mmCIF file of C-alpha atoms in Angstrom:
data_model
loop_
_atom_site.group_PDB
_atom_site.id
_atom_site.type_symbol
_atom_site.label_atom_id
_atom_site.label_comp_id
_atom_site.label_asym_id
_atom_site.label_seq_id
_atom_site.Cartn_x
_atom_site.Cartn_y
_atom_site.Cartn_z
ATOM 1 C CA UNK A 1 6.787 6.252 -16.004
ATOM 2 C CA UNK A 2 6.430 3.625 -13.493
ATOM 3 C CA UNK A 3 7.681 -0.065 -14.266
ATOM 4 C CA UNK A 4 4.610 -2.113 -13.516
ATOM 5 C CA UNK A 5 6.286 -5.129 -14.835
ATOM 6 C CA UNK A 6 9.095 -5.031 -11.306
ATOM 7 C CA UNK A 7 5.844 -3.619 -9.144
ATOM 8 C CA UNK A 8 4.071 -7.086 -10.212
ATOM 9 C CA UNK A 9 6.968 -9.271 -9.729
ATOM 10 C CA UNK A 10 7.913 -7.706 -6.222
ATOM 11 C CA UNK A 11 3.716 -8.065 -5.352
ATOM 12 C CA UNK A 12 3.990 -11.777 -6.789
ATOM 13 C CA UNK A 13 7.084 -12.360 -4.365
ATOM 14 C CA UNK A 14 5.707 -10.822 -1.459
ATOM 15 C CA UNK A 15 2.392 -13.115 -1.733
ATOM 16 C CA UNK A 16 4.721 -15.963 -2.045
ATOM 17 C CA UNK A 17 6.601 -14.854 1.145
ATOM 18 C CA UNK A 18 3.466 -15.917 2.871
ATOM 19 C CA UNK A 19 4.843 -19.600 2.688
ATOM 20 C CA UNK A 20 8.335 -18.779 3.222
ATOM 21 C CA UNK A 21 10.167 -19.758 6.858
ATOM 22 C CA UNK A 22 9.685 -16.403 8.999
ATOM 23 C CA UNK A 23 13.565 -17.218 10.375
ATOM 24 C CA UNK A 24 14.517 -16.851 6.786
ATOM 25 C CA UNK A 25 12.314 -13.983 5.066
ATOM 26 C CA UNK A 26 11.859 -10.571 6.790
ATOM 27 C CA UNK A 27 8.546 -10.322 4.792
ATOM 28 C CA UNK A 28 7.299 -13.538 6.254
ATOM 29 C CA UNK A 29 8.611 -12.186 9.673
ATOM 30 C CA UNK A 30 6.482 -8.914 8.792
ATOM 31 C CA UNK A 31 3.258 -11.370 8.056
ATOM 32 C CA UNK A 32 3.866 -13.773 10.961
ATOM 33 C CA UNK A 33 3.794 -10.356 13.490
ATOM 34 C CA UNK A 34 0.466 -9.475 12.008
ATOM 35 C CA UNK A 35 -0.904 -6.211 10.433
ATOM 36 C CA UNK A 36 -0.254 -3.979 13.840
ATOM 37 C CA UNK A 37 3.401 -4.743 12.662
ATOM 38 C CA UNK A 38 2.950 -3.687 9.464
ATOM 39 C CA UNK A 39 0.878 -0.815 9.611
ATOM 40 C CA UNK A 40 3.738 -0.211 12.332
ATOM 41 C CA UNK A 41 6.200 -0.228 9.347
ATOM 42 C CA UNK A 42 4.174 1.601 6.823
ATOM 43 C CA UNK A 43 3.882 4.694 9.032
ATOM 44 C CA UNK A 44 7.610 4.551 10.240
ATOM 45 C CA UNK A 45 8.531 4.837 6.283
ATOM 46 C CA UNK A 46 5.943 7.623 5.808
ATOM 47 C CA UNK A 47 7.662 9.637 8.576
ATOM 48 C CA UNK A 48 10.987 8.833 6.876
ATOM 49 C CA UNK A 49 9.532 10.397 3.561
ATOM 50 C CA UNK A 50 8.034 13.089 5.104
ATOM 51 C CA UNK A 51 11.980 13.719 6.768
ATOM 52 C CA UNK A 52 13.659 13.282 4.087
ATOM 53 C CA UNK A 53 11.696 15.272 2.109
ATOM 54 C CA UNK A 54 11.448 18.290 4.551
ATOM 55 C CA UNK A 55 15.354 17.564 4.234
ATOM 56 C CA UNK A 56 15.561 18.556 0.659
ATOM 57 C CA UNK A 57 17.915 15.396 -0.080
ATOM 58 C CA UNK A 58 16.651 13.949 -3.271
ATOM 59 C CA UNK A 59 18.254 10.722 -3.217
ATOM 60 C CA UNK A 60 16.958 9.796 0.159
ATOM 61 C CA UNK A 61 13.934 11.049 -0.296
ATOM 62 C CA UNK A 62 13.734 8.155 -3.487
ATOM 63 C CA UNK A 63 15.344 5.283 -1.044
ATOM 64 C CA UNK A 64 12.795 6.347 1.764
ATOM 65 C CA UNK A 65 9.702 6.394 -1.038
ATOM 66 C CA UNK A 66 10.755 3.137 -2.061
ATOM 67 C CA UNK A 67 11.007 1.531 1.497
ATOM 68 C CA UNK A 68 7.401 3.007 2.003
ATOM 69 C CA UNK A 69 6.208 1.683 -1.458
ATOM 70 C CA UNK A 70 7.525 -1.627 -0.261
ATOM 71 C CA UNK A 71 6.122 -1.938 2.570
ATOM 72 C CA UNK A 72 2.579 -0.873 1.319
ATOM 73 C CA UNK A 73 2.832 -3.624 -0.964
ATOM 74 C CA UNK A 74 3.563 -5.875 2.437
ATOM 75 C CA UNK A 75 0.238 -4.372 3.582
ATOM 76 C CA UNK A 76 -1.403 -4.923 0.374
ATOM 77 C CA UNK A 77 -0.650 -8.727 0.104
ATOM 78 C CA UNK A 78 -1.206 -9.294 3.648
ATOM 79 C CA UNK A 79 -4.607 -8.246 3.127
ATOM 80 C CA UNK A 80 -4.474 -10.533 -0.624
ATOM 81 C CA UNK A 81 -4.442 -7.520 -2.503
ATOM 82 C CA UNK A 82 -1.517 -6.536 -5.017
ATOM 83 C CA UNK A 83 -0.676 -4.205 -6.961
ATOM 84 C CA UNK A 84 -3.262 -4.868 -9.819
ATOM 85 C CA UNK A 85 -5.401 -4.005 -7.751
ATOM 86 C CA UNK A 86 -3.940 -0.355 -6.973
ATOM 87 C CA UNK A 87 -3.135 -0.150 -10.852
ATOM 88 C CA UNK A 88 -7.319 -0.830 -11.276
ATOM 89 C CA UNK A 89 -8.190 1.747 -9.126
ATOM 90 C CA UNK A 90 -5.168 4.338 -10.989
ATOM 91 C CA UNK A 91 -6.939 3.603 -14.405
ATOM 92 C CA UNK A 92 -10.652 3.885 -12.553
ATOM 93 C CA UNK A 93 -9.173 7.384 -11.026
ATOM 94 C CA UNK A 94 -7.403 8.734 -14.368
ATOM 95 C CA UNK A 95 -9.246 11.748 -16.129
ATOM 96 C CA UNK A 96 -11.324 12.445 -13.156
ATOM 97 C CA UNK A 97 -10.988 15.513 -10.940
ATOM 98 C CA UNK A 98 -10.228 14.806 -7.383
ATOM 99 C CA UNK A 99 -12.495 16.632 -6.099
ATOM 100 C CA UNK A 100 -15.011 14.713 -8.059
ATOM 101 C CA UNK A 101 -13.587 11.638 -7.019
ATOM 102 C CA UNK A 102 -13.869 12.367 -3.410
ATOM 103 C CA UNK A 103 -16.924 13.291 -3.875
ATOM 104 C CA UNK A 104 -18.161 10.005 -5.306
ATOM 105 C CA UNK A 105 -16.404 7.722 -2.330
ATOM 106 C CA UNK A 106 -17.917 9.750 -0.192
ATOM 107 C CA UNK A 107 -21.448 9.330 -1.691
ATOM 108 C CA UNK A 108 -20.454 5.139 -2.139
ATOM 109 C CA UNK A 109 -19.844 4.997 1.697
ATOM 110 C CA UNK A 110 -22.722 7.343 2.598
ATOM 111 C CA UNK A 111 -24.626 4.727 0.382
ATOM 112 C CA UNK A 112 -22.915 1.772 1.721
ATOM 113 C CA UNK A 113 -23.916 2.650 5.373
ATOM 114 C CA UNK A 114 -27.596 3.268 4.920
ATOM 115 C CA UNK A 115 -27.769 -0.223 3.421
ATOM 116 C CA UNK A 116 -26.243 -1.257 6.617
ATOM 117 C CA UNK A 117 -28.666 0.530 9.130
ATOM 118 C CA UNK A 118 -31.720 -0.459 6.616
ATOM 119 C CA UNK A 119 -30.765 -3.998 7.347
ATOM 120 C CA UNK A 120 -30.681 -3.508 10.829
ATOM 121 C CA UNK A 121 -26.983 -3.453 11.450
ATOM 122 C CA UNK A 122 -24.518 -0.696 12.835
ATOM 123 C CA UNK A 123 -22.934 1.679 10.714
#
């Protein structure tokens, strides 16, 4: 099972990074370059998972799964989201088939852009 208690506390560090000196914190570095840089990031870890899992090597595969979790966090609090939020949408998810759940975002943003043509705006 997942420890959301050190998930929270690295999400409530990385939102206080925000603040911090971008000389000092690679985080605030991350923030000060702007979400290009970290999507940037986020996708070089997701190739590193995808490697080291093609690779077989357990252990890396957990370092290079953590590096990517971290760095989606980065993403998430850049964007004032944390991982509460994630952990919302878990619960929201849990019990529910995924293709059922598919099916239901893709009938919320099928909804979501009519409302936006009916009002006269581009979808």
């Amino acid at each position: 099972m997942i420890d959301l208690e050190v998930l929270r506390r690295v999400s409530q560090t990385l939102m206080e990074r925000k603040a911090a000196d971008p000389d000092q914190s690679y985080v605030s570095s991350l923030y000060q370059k702007g979400t290009e840089a970290i999507l940037k990031k986020v996708a070089e870890e997701a190739a590193e998972v995808i490697m080291a899992a093609k690779d077989g090597d357990r252990l890396h595969l957990v370092w290079e799964v953590t590096d990517l979790w971290f760095h989606t966090l980065v993403l998430l609090a850049h964007f004032g989201l944390s991982v509460e939020d994630v952990a919302a949408e878990f619960r929201r998810r849990e019990g529910v088939s995924g293709i059922d759940e598919k099916r239901s975002r893709l009938a919320t943003a099928a909804e979501a852009e009519s409302v936006v043509i009916a009002k006269g705006g581009k979808a």
